[in-house]
PDB file of C-alpha atoms in Angstrom:
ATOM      1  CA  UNK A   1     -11.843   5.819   0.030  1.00 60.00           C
ATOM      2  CA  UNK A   2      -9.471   8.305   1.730  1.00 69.00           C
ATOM      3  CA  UNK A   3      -7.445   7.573   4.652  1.00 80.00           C
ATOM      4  CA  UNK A   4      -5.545   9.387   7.052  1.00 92.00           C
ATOM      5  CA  UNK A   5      -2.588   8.038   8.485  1.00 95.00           C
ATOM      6  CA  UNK A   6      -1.897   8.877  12.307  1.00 96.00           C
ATOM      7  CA  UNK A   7       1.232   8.059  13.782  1.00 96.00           C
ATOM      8  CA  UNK A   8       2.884   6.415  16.200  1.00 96.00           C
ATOM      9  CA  UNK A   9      -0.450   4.040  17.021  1.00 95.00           C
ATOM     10  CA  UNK A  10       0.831   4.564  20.426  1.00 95.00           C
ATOM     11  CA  UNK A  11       3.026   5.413  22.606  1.00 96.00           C
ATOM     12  CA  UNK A  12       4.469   5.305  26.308  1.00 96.00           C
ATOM     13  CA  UNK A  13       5.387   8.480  28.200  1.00 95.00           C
ATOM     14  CA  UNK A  14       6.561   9.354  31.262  1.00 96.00           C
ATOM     15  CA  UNK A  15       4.141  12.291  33.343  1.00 97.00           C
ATOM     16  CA  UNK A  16       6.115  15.831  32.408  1.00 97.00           C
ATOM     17  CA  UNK A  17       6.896  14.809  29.127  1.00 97.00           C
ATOM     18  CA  UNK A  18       6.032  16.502  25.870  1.00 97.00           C
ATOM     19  CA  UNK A  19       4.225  14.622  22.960  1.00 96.00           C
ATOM     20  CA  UNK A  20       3.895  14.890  19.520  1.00 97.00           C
ATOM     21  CA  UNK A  21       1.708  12.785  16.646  1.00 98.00           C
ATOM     22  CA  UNK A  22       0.943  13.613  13.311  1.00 97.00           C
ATOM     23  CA  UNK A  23      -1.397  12.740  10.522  1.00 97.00           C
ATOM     24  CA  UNK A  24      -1.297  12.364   6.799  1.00 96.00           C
ATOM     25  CA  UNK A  25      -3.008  12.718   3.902  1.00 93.00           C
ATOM     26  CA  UNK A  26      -2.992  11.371   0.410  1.00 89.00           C
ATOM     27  CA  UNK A  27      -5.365  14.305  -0.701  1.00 88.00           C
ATOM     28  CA  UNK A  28      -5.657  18.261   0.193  1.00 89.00           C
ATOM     29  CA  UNK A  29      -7.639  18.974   3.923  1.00 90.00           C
ATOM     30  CA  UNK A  30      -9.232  22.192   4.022  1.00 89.00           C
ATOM     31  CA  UNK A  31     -10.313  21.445   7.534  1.00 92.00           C
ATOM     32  CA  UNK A  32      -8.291  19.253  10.261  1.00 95.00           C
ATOM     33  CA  UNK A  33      -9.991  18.245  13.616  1.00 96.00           C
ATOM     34  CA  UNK A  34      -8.161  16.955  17.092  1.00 97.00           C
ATOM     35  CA  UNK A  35     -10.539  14.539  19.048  1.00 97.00           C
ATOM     36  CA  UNK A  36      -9.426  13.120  22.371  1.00 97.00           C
ATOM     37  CA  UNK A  37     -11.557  10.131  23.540  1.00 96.00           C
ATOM     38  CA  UNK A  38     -11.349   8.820  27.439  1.00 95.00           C
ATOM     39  CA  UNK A  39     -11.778   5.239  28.021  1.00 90.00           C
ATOM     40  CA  UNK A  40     -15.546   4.483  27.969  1.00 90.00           C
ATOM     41  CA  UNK A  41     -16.846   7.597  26.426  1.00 93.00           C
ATOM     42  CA  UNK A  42     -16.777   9.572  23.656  1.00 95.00           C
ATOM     43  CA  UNK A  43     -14.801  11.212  21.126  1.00 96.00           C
ATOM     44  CA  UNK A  44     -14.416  15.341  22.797  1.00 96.00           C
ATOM     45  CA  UNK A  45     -13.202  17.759  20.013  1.00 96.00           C
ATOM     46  CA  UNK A  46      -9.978  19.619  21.130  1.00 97.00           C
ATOM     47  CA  UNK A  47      -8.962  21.404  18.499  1.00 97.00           C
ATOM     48  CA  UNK A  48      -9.934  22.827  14.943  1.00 95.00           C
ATOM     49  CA  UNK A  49      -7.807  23.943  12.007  1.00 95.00           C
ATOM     50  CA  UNK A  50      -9.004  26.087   9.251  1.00 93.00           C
ATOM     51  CA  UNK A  51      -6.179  27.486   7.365  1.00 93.00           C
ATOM     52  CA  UNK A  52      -2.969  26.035   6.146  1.00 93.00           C
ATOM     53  CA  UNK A  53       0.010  27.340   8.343  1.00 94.00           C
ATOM     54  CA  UNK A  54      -2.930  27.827  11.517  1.00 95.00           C
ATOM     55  CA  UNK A  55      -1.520  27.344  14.576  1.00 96.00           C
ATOM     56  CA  UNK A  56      -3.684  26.643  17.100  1.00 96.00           C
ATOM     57  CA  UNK A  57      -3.562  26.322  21.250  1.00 96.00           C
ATOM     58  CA  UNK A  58      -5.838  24.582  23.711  1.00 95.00           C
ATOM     59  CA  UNK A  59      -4.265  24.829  27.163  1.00 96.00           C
ATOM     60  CA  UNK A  60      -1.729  22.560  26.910  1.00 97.00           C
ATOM     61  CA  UNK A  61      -2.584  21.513  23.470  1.00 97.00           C
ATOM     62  CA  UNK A  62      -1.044  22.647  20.380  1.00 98.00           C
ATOM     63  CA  UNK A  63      -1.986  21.383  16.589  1.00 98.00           C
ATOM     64  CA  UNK A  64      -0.620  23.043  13.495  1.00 97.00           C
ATOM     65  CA  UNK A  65      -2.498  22.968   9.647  1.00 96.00           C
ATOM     66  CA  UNK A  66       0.391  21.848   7.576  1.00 95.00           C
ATOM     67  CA  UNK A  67       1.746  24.100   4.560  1.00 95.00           C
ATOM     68  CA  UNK A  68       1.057  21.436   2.129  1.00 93.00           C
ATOM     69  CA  UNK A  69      -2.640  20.865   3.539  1.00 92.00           C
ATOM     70  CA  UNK A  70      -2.118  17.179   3.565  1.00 93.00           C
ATOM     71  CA  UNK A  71      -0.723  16.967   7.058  1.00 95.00           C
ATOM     72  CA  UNK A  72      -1.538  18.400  10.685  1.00 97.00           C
ATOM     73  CA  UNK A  73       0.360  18.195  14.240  1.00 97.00           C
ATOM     74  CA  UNK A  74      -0.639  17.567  17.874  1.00 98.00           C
ATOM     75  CA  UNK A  75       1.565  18.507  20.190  1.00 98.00           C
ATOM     76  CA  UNK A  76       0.710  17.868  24.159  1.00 98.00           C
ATOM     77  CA  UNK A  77       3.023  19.756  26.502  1.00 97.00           C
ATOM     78  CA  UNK A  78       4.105  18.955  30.043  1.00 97.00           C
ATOM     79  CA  UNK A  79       1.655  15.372  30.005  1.00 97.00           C
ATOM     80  CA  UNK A  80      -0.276  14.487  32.961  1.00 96.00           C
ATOM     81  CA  UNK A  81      -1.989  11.523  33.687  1.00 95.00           C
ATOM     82  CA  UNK A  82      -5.699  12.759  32.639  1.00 95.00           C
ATOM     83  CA  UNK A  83      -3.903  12.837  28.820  1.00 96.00           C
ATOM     84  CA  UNK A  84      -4.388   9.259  28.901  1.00 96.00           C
ATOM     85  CA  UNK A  85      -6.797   8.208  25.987  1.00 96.00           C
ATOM     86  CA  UNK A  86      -6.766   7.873  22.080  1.00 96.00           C
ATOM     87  CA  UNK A  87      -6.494  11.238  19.853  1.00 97.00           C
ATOM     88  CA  UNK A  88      -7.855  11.107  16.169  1.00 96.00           C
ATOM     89  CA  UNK A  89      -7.206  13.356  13.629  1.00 96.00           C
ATOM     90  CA  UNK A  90     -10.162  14.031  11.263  1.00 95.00           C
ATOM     91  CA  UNK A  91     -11.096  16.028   8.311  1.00 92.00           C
ATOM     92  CA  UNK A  92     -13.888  16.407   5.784  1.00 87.00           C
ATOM     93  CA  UNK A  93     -12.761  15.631   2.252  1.00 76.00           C
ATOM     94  CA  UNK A  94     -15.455  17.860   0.757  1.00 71.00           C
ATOM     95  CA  UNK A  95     -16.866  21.622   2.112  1.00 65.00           C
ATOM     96  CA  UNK A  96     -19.649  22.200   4.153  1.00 62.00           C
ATOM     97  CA  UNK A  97     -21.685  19.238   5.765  1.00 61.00           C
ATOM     98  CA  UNK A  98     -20.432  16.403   5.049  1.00 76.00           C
ATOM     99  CA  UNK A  99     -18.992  13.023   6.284  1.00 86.00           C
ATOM    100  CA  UNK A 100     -15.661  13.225   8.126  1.00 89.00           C
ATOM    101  CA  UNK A 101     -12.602  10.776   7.689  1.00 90.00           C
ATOM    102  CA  UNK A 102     -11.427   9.798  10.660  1.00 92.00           C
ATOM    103  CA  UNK A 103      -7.299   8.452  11.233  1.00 93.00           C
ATOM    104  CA  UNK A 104      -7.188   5.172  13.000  1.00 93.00           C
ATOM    105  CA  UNK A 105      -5.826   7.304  16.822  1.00 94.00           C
ATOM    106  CA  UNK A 106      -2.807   7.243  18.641  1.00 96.00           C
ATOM    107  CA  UNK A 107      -3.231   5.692  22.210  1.00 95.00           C
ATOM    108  CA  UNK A 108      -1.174   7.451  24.704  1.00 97.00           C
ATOM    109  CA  UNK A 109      -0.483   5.886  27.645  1.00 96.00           C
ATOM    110  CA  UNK A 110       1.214   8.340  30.675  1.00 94.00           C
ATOM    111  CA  UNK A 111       3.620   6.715  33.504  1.00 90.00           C
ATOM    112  CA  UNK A 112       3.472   8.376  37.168  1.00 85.00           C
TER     113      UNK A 112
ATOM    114  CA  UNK Y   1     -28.768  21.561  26.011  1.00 72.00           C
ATOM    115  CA  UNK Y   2     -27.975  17.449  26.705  1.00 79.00           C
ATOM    116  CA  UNK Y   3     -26.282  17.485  23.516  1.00 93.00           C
ATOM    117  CA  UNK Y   4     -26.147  14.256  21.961  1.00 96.00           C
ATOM    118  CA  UNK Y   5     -27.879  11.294  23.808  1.00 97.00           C
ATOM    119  CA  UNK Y   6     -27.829   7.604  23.060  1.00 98.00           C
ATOM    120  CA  UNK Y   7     -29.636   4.691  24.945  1.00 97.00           C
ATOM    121  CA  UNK Y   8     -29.100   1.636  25.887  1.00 97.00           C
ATOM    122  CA  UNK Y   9     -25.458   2.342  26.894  1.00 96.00           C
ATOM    123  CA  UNK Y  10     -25.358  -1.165  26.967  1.00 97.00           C
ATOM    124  CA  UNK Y  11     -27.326  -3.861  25.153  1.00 97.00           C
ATOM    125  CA  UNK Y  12     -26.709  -7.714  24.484  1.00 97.00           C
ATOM    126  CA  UNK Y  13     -28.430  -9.630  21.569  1.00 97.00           C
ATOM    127  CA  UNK Y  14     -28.468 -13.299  20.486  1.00 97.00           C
ATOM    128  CA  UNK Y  15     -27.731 -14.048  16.584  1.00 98.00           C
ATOM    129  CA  UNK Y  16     -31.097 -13.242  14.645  1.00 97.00           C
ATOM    130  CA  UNK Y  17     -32.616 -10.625  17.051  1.00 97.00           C
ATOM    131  CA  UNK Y  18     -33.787  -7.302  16.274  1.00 96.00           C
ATOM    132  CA  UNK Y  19     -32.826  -3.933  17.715  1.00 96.00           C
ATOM    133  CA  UNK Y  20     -32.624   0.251  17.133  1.00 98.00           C
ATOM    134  CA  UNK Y  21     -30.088   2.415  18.770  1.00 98.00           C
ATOM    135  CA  UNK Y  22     -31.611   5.725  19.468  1.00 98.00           C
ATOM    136  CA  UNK Y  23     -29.824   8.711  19.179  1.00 98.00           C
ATOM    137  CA  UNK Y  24     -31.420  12.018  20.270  1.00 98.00           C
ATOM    138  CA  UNK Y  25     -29.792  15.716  19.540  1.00 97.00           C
ATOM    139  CA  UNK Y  26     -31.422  18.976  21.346  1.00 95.00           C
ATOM    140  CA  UNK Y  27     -29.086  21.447  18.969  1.00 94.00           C
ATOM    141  CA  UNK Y  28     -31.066  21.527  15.909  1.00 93.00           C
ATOM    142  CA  UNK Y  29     -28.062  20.098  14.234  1.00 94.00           C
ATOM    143  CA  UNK Y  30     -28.947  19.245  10.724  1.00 93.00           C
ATOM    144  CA  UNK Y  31     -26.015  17.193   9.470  1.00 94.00           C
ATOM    145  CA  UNK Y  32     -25.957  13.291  12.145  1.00 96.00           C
ATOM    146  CA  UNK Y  33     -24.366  10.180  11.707  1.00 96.00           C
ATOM    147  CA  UNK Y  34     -23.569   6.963  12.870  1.00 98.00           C
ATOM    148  CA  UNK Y  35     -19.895   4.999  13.321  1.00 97.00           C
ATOM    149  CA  UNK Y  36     -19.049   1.605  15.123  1.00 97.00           C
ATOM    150  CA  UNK Y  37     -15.739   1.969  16.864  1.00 95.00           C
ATOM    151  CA  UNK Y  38     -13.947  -2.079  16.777  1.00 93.00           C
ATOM    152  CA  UNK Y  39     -10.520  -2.265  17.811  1.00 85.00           C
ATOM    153  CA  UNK Y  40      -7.600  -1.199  15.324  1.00 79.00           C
ATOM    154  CA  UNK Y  41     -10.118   0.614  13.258  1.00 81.00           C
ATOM    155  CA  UNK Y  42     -10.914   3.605  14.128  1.00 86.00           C
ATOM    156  CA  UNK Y  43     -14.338   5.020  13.464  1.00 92.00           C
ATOM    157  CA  UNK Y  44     -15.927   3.754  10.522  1.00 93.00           C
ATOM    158  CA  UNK Y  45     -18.870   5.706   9.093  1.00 94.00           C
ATOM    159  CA  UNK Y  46     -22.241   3.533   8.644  1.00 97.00           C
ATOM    160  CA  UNK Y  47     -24.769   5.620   7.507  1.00 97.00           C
ATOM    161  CA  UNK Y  48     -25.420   9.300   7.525  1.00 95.00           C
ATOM    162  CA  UNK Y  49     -28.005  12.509   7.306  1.00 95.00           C
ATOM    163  CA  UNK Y  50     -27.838  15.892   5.791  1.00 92.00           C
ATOM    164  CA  UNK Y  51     -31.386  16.917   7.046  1.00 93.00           C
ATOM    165  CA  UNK Y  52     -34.858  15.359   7.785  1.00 94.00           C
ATOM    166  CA  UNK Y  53     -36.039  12.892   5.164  1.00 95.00           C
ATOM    167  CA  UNK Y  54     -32.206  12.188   3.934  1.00 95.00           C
ATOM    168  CA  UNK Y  55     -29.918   9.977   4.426  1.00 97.00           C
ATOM    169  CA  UNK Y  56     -26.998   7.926   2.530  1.00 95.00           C
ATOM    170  CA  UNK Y  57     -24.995   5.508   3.030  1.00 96.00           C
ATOM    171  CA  UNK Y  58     -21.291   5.543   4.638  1.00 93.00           C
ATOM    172  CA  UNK Y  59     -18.170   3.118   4.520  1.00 91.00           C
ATOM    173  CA  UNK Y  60     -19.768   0.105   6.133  1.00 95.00           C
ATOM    174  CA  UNK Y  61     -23.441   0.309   5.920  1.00 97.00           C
ATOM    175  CA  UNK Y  62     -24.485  -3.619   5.185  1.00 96.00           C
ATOM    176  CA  UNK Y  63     -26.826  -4.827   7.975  1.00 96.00           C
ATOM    177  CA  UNK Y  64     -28.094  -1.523   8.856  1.00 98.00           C
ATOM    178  CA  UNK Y  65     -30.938   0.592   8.493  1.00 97.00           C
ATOM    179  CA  UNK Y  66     -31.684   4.490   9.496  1.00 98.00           C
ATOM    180  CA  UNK Y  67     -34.561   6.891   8.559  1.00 96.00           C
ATOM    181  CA  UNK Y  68     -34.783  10.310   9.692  1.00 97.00           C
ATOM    182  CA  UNK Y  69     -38.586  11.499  10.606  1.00 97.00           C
ATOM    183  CA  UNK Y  70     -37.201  14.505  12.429  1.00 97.00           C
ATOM    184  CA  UNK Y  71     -34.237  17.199  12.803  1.00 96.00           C
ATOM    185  CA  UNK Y  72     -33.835  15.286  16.311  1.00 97.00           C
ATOM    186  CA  UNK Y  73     -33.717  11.964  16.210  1.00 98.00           C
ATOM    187  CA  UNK Y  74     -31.857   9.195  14.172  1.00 98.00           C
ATOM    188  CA  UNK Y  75     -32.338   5.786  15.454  1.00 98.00           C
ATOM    189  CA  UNK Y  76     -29.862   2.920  13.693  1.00 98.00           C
ATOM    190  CA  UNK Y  77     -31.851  -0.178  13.162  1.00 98.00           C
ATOM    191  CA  UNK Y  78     -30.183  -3.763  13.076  1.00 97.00           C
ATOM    192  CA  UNK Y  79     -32.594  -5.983  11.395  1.00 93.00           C
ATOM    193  CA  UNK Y  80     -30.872  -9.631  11.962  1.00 97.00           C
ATOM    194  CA  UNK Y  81     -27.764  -8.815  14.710  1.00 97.00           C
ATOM    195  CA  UNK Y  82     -24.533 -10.959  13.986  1.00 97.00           C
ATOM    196  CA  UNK Y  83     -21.690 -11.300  15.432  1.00 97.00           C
ATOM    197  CA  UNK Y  84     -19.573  -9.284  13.402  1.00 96.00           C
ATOM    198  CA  UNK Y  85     -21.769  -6.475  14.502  1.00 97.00           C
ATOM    199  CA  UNK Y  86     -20.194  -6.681  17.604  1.00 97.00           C
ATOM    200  CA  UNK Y  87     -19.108  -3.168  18.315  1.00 97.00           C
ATOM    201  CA  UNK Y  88     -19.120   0.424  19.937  1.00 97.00           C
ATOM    202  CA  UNK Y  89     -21.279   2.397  18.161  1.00 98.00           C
ATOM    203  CA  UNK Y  90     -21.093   6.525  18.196  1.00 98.00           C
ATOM    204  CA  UNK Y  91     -23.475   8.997  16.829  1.00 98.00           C
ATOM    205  CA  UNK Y  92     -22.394  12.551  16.308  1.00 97.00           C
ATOM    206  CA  UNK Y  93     -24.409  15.651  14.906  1.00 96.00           C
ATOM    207  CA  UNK Y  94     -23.288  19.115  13.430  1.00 93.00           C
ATOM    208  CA  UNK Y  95     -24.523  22.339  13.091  1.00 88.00           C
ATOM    209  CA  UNK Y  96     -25.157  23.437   9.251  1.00 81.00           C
ATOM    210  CA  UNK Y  97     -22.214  24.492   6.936  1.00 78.00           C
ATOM    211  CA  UNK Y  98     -19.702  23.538  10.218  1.00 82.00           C
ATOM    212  CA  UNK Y  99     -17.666  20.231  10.088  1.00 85.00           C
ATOM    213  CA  UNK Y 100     -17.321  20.014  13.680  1.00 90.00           C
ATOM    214  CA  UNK Y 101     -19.017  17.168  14.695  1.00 93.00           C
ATOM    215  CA  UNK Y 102     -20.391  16.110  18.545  1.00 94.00           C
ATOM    216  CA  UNK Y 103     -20.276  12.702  19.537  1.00 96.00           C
ATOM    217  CA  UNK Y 104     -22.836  11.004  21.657  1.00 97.00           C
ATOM    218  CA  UNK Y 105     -21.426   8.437  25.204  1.00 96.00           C
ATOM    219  CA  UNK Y 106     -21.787   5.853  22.765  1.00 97.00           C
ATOM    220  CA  UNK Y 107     -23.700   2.068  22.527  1.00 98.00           C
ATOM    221  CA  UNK Y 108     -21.884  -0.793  23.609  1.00 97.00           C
ATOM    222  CA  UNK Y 109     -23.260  -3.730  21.792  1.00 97.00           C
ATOM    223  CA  UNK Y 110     -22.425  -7.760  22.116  1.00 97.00           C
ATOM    224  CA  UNK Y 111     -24.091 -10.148  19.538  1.00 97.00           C
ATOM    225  CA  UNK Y 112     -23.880 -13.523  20.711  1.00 97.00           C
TER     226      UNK Y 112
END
């Protein structure tokens, strides 16, 4: 089936600090999702990309749609310790209802 | 709106037993689905709905059974719990025609 590759799998930052992770795609994304999940709860949508190029803000979130629609960006500005969880990309490899594909997450950890 | 509910939170079964997760959504989301959540591998789909009276199988569905009697509810049913089925399991639901999906706290289960 399809995968999406996230990277890093995770990653150890000091509080102030930007971040970035990506994901990849064998195949063309017409959608790409942002999830952040805390420990012991689940997976919160942050952002949504619809268009290739998009890019979108949450706060201090950023994620971009990548040109070649087989790759999107999360960027986390200025990191503070609440950013602490796992962030999946996801995207539904068909239109309309269907099951999503989910990257394996990047676990950021944030230093005081 | 609750959103997306799940009980037990947390639930323990010996080898053999017998058990449903419920999952309960108040949005008149059409589209639900089910993932267990193990460590390293992201969220891996089991088994899926489009609508009342549907549903199809995901990535990992052996051991499992759903059925979906109404737009609300779609309970996961472990006939004969192993071990392996030791796992966090997540339901999410989605409005029609909209990818976005809402996840549920989750289902902690141990299979001893």
């Amino acid at each position: 089936g399809q995968q999406l590759n996230q990277s890093p799998q995770s990653m150890f930052i000091q509080e102030g600090e930007d971040v970035s992770m990506n994901c990849t795609s064998s195949s063309i994304f017409n959608t790409w999702l942002w999830y952040k999940q805390d420990p012991g709860e689940g997976p919160v949508l942050l952002i949504a990309l619809y268009k290739a190029g998009e890019l979108t803000s949450n706060g201090r979130l950023t994620a971009q749609f990548g040109i070649t629609r087989k790759d999107s960006f999360l960027n986390i500005s200025a990191s503070i310790p609440s950013d602490v969880g796992i962030y999946f990309c996801a995207g539904p490899p068909n239109s309309g209802n269907t099951p999503l594909v989910f990257g394996k997450g990047t676990r950021l950890s944030v230093i005081a | 709106n609750a959103g997306v509910t799940q009980t037990p939170k947390f639930q323990v079964l010996k080898t053999g037993q017998s058990m449903t997760l419920q999952c309960a959504q108040d949005m008149n989301h059409e589209y639900m689905s089910w993932y267990r959540q193990d460590p390293g591998m992201g969220l891996r789909l089991i088994h899926y709905s489009v609508g009342a009276g549907i549903t199809d199988q995901g990535e990992v569905p052996n051991g499992y059974n759903v059925s979906r009697s109404t737009t609300e509810d779609f309970p996961l049913r472990l006939l004969s719990a192993a071990p392996s089925q030791t796992s966090v399991y997540f339901c999410a639901s989605s409005p029609p025609g909209v990818n976005e999906q809402f996840f549920g706290p989750g289902t902690r289960l141990t299979v001893l």
